[in-house]
PDB file of C-alpha atoms and ligand atoms in Angstrom:
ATOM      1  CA  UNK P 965      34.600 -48.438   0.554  1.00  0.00           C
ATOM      2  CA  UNK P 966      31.351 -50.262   2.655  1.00  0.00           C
ATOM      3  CA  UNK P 967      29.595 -46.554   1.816  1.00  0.00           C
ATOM      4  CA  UNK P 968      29.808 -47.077  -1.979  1.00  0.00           C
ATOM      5  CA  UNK P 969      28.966 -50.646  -1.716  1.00  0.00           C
ATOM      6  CA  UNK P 970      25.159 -51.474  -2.666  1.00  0.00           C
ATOM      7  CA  UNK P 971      23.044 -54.106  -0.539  1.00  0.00           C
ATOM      8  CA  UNK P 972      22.230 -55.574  -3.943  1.00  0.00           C
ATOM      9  CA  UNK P 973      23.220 -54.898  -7.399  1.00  0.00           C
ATOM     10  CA  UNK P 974      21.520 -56.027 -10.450  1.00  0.00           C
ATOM     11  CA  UNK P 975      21.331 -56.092 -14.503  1.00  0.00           C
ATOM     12  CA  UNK P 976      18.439 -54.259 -14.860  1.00  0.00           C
ATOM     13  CA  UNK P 977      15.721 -53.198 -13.113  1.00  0.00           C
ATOM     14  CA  UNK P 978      13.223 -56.043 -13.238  1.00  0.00           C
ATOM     15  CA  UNK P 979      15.361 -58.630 -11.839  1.00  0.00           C
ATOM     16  CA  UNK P 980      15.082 -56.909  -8.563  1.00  0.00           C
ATOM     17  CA  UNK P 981      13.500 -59.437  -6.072  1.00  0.00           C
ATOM     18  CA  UNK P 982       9.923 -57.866  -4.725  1.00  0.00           C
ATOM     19  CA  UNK P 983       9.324 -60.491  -2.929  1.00  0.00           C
ATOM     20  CA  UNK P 984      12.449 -60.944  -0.531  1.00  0.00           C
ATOM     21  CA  UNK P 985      12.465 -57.112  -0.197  1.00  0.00           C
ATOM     22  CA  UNK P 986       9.098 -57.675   1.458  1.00  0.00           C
ATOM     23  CA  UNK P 987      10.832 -60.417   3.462  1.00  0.00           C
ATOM     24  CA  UNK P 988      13.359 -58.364   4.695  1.00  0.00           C
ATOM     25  CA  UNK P 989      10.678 -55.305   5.436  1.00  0.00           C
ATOM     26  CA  UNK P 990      11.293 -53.319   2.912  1.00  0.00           C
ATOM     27  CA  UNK P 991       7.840 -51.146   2.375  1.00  0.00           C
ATOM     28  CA  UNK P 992       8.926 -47.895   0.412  1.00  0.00           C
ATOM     29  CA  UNK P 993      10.756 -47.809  -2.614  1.00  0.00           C
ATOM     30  CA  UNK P 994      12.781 -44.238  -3.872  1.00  0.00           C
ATOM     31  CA  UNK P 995      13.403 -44.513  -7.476  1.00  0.00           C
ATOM     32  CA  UNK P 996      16.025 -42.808  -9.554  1.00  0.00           C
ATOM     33  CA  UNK P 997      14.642 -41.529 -12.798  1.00  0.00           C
ATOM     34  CA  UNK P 998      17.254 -41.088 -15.904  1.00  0.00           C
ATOM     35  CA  UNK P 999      19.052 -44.854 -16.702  1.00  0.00           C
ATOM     36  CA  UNK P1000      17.264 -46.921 -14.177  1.00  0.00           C
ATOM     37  CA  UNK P1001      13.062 -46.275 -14.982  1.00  0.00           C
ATOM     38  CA  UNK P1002      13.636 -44.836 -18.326  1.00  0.00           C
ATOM     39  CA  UNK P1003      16.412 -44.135 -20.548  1.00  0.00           C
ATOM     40  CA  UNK P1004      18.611 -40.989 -20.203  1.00  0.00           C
ATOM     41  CA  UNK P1005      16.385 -37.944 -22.075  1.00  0.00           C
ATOM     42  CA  UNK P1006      14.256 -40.175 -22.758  1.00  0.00           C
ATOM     43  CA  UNK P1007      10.464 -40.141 -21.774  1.00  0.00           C
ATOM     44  CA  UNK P1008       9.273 -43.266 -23.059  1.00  0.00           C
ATOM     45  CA  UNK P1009       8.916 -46.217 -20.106  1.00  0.00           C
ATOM     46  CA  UNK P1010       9.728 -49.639 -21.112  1.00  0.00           C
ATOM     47  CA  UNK P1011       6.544 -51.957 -21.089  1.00  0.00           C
ATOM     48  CA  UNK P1012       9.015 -54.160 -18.717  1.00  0.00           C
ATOM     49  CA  UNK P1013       9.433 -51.153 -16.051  1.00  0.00           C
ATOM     50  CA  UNK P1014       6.014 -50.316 -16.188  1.00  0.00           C
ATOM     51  CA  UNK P1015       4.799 -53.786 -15.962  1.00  0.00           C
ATOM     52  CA  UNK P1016       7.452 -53.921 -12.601  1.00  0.00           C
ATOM     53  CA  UNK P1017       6.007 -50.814 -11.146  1.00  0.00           C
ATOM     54  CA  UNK P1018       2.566 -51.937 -10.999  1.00  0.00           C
ATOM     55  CA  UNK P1019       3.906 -55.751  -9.621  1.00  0.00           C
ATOM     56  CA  UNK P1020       5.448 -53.438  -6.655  1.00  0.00           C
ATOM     57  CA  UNK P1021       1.993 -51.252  -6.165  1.00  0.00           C
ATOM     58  CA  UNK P1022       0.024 -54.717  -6.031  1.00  0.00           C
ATOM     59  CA  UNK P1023       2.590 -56.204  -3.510  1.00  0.00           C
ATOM     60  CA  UNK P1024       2.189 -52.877  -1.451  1.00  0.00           C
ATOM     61  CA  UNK P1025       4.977 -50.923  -1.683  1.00  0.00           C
ATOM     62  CA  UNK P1026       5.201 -46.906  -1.360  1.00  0.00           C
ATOM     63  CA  UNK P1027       6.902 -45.498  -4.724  1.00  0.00           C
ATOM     64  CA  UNK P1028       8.456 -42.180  -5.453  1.00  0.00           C
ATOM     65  CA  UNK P1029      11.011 -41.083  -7.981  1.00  0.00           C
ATOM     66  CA  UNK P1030      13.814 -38.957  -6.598  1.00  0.00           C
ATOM     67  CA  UNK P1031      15.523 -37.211  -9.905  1.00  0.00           C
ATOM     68  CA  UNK P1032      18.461 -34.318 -10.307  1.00  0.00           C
ATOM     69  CA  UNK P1033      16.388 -33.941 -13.556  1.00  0.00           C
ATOM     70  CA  UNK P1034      14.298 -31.302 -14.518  1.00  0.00           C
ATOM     71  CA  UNK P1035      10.892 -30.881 -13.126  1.00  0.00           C
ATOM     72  CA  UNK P1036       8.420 -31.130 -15.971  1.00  0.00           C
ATOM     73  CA  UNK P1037      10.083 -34.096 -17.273  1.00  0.00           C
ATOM     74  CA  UNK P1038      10.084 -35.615 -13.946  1.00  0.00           C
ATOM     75  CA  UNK P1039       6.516 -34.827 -13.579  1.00  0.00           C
ATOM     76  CA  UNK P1040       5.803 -36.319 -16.678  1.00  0.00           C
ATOM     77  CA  UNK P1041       6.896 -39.555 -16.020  1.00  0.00           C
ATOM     78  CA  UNK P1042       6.097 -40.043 -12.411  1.00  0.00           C
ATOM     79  CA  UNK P1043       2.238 -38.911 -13.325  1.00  0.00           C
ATOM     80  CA  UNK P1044       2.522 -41.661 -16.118  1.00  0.00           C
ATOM     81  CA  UNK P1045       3.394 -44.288 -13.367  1.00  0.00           C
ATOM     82  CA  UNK P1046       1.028 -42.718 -11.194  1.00  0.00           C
ATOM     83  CA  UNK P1047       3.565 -41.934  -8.472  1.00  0.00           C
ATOM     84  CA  UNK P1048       5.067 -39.093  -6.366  1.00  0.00           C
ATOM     85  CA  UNK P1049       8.362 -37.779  -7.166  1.00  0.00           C
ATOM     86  CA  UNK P1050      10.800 -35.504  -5.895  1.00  0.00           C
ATOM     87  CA  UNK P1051      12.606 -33.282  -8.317  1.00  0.00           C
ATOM     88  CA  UNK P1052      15.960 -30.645  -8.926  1.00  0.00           C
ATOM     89  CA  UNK P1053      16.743 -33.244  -6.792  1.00  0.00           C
ATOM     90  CA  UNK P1054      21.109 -32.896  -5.913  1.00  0.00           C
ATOM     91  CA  UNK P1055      21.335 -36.534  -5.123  1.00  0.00           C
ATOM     92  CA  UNK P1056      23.835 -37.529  -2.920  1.00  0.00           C
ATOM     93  CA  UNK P1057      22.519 -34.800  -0.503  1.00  0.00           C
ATOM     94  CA  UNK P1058      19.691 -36.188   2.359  1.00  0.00           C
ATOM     95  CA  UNK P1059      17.558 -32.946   1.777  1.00  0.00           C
ATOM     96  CA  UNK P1060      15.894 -35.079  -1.246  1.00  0.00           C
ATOM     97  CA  UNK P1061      15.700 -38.522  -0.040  1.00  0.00           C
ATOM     98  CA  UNK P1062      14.197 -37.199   2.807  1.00  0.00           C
ATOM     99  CA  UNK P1063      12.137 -35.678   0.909  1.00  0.00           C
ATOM    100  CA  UNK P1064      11.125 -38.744  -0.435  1.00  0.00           C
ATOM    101  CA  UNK P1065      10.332 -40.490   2.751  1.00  0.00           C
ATOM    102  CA  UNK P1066       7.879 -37.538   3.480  1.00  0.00           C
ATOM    103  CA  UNK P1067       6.049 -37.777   0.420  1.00  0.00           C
ATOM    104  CA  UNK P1068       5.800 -41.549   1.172  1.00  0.00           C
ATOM    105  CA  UNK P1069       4.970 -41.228   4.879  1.00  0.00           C
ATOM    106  CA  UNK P1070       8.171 -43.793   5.408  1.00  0.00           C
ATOM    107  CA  UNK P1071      10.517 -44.389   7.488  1.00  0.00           C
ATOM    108  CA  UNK P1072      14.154 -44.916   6.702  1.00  0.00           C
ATOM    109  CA  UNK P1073      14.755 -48.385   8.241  1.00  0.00           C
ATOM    110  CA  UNK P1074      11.717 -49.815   5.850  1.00  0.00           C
ATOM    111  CA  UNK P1075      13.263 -48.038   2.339  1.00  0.00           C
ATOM    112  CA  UNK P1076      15.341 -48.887   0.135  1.00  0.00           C
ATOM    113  CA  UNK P1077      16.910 -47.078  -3.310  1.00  0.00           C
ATOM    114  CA  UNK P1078      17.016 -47.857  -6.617  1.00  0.00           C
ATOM    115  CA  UNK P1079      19.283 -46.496  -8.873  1.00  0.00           C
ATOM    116  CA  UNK P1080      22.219 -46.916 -11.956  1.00  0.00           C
ATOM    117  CA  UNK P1081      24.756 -44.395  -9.916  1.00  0.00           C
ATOM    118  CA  UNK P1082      27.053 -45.365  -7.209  1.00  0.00           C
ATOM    119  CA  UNK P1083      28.037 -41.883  -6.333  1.00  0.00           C
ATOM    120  CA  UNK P1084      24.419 -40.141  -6.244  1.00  0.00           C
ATOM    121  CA  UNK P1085      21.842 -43.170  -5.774  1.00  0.00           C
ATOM    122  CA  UNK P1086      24.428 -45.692  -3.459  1.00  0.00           C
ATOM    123  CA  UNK P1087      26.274 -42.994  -1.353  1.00  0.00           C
ATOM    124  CA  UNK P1088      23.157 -40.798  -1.109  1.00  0.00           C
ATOM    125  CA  UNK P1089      20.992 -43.254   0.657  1.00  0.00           C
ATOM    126  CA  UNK P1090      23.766 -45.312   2.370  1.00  0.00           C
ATOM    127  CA  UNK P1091      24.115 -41.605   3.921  1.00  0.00           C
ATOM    128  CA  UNK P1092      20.463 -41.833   5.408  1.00  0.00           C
ATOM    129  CA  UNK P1093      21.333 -45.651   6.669  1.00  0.00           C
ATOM    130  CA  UNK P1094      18.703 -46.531   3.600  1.00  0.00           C
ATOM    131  CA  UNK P1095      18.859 -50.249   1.689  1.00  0.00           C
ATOM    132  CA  UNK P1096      20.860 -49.881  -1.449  1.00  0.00           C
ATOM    133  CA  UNK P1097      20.440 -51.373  -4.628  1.00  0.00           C
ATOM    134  CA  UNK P1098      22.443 -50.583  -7.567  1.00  0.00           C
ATOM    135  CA  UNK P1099      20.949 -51.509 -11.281  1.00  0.00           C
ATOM    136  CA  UNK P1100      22.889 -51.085 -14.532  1.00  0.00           C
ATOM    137  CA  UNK P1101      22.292 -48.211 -16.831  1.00  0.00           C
ATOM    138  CA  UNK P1102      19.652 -48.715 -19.450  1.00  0.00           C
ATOM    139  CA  UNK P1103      21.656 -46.214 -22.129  1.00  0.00           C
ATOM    140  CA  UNK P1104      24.821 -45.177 -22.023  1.00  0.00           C
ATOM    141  CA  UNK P1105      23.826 -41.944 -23.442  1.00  0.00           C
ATOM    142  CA  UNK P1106      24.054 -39.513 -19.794  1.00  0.00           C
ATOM    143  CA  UNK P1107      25.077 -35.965 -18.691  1.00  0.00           C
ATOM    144  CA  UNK P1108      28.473 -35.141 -19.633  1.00  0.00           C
ATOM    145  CA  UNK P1109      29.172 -34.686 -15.635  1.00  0.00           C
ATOM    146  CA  UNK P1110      27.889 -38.281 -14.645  1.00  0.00           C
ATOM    147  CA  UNK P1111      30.067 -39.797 -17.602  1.00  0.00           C
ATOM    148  CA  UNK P1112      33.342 -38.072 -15.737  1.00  0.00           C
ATOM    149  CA  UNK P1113      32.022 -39.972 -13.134  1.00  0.00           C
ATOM    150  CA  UNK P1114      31.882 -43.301 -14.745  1.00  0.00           C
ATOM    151  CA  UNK P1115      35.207 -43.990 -14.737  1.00  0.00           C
ATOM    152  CA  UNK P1116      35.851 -43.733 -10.693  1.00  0.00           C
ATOM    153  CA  UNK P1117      32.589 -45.877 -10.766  1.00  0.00           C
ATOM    154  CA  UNK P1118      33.997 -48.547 -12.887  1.00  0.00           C
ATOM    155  CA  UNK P1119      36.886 -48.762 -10.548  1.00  0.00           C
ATOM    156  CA  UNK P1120      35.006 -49.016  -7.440  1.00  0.00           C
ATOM    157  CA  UNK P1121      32.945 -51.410  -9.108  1.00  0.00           C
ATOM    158  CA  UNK P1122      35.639 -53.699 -10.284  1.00  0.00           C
ATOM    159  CA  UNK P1123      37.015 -53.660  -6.382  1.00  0.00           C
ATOM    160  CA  UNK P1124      33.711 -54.348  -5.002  1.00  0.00           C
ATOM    161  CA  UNK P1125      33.714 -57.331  -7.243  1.00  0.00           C
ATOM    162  CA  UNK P1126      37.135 -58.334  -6.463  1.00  0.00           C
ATOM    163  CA  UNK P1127      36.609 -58.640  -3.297  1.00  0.00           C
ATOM    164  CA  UNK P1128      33.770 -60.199  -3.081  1.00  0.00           C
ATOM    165  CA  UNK P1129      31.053 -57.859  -2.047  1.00  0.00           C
ATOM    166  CA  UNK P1130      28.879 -58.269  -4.766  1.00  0.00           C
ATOM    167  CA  UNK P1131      28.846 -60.567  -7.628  1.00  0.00           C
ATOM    168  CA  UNK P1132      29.939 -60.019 -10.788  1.00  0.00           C
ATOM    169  CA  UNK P1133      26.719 -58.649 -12.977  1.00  0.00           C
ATOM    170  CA  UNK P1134      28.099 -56.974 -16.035  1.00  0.00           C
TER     171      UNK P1134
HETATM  172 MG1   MG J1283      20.307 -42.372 -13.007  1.00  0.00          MG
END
């Protein structure tokens, strides 16, 4: 269960702590894209997001979106927030999230991820030994696949809670 457990998990995005991820050494931030920095199929980024992206940039951290989404619409964003991404990404596989820590020039122990998906975002970078925080979805419009996936999610979710791991945030 510990490798489906996130470090942290939060409402949304913003309430994510810069500061005492600074204080525990985080430098280098990889980013999921759809439901976590914008909403699903969506390309407009919330003033709120944006406004948190550039508080992380002034406090020093390395950004860069890691997305299974498409590449131009990937691009799109990520030159919008003026940050590197990695696309066509097949989160929970390393290959991308290592990707990541290239494009950053970071190393694993310093990094955490942020994303809404327990199976791709948690288990993906709890599989490079990466800090883990979940955040909850910003739509509930997703890919038919990742709404299958839901379901188990809720579940492990509800256990994590039960047992005290993290705290109840929905
Ligand atoms: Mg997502």
């Amino acid at each position: 269960m510990h490798v489906l457990c996130p470090d942290e998990a939060h409402g949304r995005l913003v309430d994510i702590d810069l500061e005492r991820l600074v204080q525990k050494g985080i430098r280098a931030l990889i980013l999921d894209l759809d439901n976590t920095l914008v909403k699903w199929h969506e390309a407009e980024i919330p003033p709120e997001v944006d406004q948190w992206v550039d508080e992380a940039k002034a406090k020093g951290f390395k950004l860069c979106i890691a997305s299974n989404g498409f590449p131009e619409r990937v691009r799109t964003i990520a030159d919008r927030l003026g940050i590197p991404y990695v696309s066509g990404a097949l989160k929970p596989r390393r290959t991308p999230f290592r990707k990541a820590l290239m494009r950053m020039d970071a190393d694993s122990h310093e990094t955490a991820v942020v994303g809404d998906q327990i199976f791709t975002d948690v288990l993906g970078g709890k599989r490079l030994g990466l800090y883990t925080i979940l955040t909850r979805p910003l739509s509930r419009k997703e890919f038919p696949t990742t709404r299958i996936l839901r379901g188990l999610e809720s579940w492990v979710l509800r256990r994590l809670i039960q047992e005290g791991y993290i705290a109840d945030w929905r």
